[in-house]
PDB file of C-alpha atoms in Angstrom:
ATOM      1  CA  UNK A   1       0.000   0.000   0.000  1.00  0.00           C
ATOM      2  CA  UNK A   2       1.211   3.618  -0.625  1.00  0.00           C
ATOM      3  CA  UNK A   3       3.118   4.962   2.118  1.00  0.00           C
ATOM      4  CA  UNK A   4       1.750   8.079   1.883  1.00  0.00           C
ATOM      5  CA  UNK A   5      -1.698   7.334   2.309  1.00  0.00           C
ATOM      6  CA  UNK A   6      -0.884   4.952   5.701  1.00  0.00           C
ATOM      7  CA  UNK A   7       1.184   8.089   6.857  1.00  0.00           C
ATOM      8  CA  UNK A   8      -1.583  10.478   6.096  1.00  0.00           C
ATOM      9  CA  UNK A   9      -4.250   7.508   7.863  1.00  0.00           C
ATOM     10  CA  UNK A  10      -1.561   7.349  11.049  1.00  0.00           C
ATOM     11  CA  UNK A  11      -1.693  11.195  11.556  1.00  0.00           C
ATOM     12  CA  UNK A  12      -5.546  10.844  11.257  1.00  0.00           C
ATOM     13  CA  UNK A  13      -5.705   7.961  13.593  1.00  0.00           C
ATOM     14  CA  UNK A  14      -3.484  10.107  15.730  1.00  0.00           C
ATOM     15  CA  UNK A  15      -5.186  13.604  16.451  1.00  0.00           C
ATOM     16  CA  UNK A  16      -8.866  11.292  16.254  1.00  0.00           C
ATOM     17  CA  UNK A  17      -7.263   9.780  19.227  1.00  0.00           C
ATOM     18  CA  UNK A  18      -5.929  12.755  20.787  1.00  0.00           C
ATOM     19  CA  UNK A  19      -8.927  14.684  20.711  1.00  0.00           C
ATOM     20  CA  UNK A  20     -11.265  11.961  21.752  1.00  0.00           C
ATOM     21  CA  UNK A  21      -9.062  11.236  24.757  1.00  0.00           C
ATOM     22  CA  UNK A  22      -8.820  15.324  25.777  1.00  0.00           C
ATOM     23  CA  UNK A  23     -12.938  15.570  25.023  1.00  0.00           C
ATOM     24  CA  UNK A  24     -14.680  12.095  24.930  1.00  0.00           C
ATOM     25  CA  UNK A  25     -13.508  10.412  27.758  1.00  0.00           C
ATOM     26  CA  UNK A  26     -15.405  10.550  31.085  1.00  0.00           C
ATOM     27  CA  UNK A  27     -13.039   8.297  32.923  1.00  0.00           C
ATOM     28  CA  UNK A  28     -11.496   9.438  35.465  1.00  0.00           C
ATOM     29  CA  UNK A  29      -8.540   7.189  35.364  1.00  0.00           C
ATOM     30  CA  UNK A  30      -7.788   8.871  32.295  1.00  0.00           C
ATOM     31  CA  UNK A  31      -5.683  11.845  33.281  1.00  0.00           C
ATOM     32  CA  UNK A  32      -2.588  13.119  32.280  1.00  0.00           C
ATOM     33  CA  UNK A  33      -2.310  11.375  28.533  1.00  0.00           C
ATOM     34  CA  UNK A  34      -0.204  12.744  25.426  1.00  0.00           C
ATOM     35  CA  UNK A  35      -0.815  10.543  22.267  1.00  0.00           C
ATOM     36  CA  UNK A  36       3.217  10.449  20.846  1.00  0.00           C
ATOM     37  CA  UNK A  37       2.552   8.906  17.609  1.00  0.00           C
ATOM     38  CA  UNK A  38       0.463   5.621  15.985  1.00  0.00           C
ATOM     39  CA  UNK A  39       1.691   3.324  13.952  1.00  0.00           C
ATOM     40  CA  UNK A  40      -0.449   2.091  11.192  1.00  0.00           C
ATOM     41  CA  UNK A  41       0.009  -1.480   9.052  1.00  0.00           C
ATOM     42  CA  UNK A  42       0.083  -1.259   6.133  1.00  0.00           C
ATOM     43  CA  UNK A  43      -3.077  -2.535   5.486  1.00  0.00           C
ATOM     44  CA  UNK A  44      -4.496  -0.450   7.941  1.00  0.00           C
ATOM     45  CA  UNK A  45      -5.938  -3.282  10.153  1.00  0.00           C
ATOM     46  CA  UNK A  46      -4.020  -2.845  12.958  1.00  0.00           C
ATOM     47  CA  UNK A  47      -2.950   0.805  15.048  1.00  0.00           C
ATOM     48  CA  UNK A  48      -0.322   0.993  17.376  1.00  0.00           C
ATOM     49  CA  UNK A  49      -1.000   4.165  19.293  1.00  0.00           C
ATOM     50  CA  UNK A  50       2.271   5.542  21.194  1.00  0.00           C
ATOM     51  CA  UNK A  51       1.329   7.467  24.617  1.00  0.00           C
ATOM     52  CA  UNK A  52       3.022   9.338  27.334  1.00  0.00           C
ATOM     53  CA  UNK A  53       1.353   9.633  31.409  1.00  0.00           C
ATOM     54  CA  UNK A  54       2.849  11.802  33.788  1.00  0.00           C
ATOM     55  CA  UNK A  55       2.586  10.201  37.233  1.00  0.00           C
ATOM     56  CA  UNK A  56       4.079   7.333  39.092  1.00  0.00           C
ATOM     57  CA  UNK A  57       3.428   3.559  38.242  1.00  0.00           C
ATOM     58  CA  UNK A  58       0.014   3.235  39.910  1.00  0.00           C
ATOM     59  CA  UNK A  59      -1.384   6.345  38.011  1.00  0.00           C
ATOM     60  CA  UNK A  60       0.133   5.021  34.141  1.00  0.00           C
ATOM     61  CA  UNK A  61      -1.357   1.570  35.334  1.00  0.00           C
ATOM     62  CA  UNK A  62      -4.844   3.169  36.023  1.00  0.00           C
ATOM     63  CA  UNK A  63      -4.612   5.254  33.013  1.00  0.00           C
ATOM     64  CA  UNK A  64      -3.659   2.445  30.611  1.00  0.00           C
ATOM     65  CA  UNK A  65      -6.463   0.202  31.946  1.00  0.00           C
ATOM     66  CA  UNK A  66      -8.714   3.016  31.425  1.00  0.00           C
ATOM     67  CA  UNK A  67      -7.328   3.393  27.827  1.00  0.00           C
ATOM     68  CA  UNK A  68      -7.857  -0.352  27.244  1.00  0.00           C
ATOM     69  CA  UNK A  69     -11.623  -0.171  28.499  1.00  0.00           C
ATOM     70  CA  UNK A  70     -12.468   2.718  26.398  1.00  0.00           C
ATOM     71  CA  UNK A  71     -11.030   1.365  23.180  1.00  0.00           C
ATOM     72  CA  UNK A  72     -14.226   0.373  21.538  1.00  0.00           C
ATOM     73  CA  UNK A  73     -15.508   4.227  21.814  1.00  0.00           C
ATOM     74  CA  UNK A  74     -12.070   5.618  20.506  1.00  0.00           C
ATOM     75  CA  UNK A  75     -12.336   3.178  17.664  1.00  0.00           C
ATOM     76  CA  UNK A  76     -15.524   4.172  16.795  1.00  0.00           C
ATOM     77  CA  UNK A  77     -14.476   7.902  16.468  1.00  0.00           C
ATOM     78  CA  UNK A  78     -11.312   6.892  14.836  1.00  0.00           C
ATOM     79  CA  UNK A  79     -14.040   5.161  12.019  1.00  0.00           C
ATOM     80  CA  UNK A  80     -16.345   8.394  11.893  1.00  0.00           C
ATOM     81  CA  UNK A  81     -13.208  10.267  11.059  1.00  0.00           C
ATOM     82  CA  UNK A  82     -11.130   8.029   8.826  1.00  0.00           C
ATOM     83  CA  UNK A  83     -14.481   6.567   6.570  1.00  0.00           C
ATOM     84  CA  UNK A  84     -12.443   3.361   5.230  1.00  0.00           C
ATOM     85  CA  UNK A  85     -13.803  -0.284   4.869  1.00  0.00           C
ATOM     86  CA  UNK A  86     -12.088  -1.400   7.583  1.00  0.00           C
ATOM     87  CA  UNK A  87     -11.438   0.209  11.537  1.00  0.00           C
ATOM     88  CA  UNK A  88      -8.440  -0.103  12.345  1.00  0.00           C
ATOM     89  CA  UNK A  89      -7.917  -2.008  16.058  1.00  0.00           C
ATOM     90  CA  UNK A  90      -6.056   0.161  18.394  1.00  0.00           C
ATOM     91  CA  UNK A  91      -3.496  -1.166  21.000  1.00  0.00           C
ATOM     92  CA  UNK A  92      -2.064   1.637  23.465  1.00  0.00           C
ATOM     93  CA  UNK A  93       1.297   1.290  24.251  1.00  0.00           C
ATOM     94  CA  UNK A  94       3.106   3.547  27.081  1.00  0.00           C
ATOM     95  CA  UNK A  95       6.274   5.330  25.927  1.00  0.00           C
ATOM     96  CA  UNK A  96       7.920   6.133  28.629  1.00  0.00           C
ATOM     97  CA  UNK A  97      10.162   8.620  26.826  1.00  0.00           C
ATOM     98  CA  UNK A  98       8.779  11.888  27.693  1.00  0.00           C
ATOM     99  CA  UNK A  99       8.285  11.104  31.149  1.00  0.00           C
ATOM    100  CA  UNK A 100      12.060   9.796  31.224  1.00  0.00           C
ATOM    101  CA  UNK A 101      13.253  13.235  29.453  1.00  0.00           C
ATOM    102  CA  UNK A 102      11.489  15.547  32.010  1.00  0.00           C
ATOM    103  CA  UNK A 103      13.154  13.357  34.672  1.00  0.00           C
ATOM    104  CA  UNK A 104      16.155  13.529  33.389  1.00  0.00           C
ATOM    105  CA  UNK A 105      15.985  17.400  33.037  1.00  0.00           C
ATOM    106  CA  UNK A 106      14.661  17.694  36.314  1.00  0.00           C
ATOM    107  CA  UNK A 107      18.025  15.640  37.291  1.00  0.00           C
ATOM    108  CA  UNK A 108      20.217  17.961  35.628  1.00  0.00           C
ATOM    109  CA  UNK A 109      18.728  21.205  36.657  1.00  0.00           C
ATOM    110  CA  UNK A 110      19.415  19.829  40.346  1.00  0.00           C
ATOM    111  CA  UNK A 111      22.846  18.807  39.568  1.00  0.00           C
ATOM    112  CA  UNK A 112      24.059  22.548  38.230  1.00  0.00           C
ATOM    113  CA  UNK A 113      22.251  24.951  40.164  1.00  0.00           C
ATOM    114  CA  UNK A 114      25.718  26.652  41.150  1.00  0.00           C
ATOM    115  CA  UNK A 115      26.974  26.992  37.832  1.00  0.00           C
ATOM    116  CA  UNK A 116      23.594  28.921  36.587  1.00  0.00           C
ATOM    117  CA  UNK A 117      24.035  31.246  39.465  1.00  0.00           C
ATOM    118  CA  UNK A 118      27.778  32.089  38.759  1.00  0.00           C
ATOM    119  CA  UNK A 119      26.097  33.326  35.102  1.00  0.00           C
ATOM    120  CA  UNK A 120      26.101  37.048  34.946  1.00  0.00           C
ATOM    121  CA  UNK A 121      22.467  38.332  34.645  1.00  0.00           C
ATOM    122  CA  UNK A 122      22.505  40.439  30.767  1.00  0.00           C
ATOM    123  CA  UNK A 123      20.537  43.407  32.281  1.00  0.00           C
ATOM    124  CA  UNK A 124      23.829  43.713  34.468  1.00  0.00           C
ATOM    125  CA  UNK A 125      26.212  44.094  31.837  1.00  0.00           C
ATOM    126  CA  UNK A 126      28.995  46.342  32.302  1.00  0.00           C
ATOM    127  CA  UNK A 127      29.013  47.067  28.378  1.00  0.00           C
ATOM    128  CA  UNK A 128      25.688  48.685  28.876  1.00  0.00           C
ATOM    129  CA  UNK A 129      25.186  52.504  28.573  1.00  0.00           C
ATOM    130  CA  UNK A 130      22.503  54.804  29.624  1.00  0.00           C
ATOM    131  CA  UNK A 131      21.518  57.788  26.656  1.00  0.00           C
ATOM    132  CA  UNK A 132      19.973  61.014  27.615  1.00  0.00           C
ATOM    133  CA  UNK A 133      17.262  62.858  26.021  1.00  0.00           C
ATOM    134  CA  UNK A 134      19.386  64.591  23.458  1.00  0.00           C
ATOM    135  CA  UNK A 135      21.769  61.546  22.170  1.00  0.00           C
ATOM    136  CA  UNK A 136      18.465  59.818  22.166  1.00  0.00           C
ATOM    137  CA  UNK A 137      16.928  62.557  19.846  1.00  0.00           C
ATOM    138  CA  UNK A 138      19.473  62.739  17.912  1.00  0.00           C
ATOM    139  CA  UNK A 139      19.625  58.580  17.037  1.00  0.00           C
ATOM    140  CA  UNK A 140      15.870  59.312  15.837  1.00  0.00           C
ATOM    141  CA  UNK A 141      16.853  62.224  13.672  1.00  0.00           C
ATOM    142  CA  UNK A 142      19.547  59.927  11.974  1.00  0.00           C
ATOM    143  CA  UNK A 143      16.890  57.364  11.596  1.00  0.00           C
ATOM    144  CA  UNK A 144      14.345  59.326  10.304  1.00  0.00           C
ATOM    145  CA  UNK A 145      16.892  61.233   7.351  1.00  0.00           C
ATOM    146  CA  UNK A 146      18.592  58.198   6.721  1.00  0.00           C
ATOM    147  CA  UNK A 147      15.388  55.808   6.066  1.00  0.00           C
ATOM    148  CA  UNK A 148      14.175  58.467   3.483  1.00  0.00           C
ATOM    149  CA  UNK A 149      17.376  58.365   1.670  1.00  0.00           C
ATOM    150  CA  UNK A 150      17.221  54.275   1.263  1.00  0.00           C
ATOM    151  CA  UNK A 151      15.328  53.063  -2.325  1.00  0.00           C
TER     152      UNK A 151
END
């Protein structure tokens, strides 16, 4: 099958998802969910769809059950949007790649905290000047008779 088309069905799968999940969903153990990506075969049967919680293991648990139990409702907006012969049947799979960056940056930023207060602040600068009135006039005036001159 073209790979275009299953590219252009996996971003459709993907935002149907997405905005199902943010506005559908009444579950409450559904909180906290970024759809990442989906994965579509190529004979669009089949949908992997790629998703990030933020929370410990108990609350990605929860969410993912959740996820699995409303899978028949997401499918059934994922047909009303995509209008092909076949539906394709989601599996959610947690990434934990997002939740591992923001860790990880949350690591890092503890790790350095001297070394980004040693950094001068750039409103500080010793380079910087203060104009009065008149130099400050006289900038505009150079402005002004030099943009008029420029074709």
């Amino acid at each position: 099958m073209n790979t275009r088309r299953v590219a252009k069905a996996a971003e459709a799968i993907r935002e149907s998802v997405s905005m199902t999940i943010l506005l559908g969903l009444r579950d409450p153990r559904v909180k906290h969910v970024t759809v990442l990506r989906a994965e579509v075969s190529g004979d669009l049967r089949a949908a992997k769809i790629y998703v990030s919680v933020m929370g410990d293991a108990k609350a990605q648990s929860l969410t993912m059950h959740g996820l699995e139990s409303a899978r028949g409702f997401i499918q059934a907006k994922v047909a009303e949007r995509l209008q092909t012969k076949n539906t394709p049947v989601l599996k959610f799979v947690l990434d934990p790649g997002v939740k591992f960056s923001a860790e990880t940056s949350r690591a890092l930023r503890e790790v350095m905290p001297e070394e980004s207060a040693s950094v001068e602040d750039p409103s500080e600068s010793e380079f910087e000047t203060e104009l009065d009135e008149t130099e400050l006039d006289a900038i505009d005036d150079e402005s002004v008779s030099g943009s008029a001159d420029v074709r």
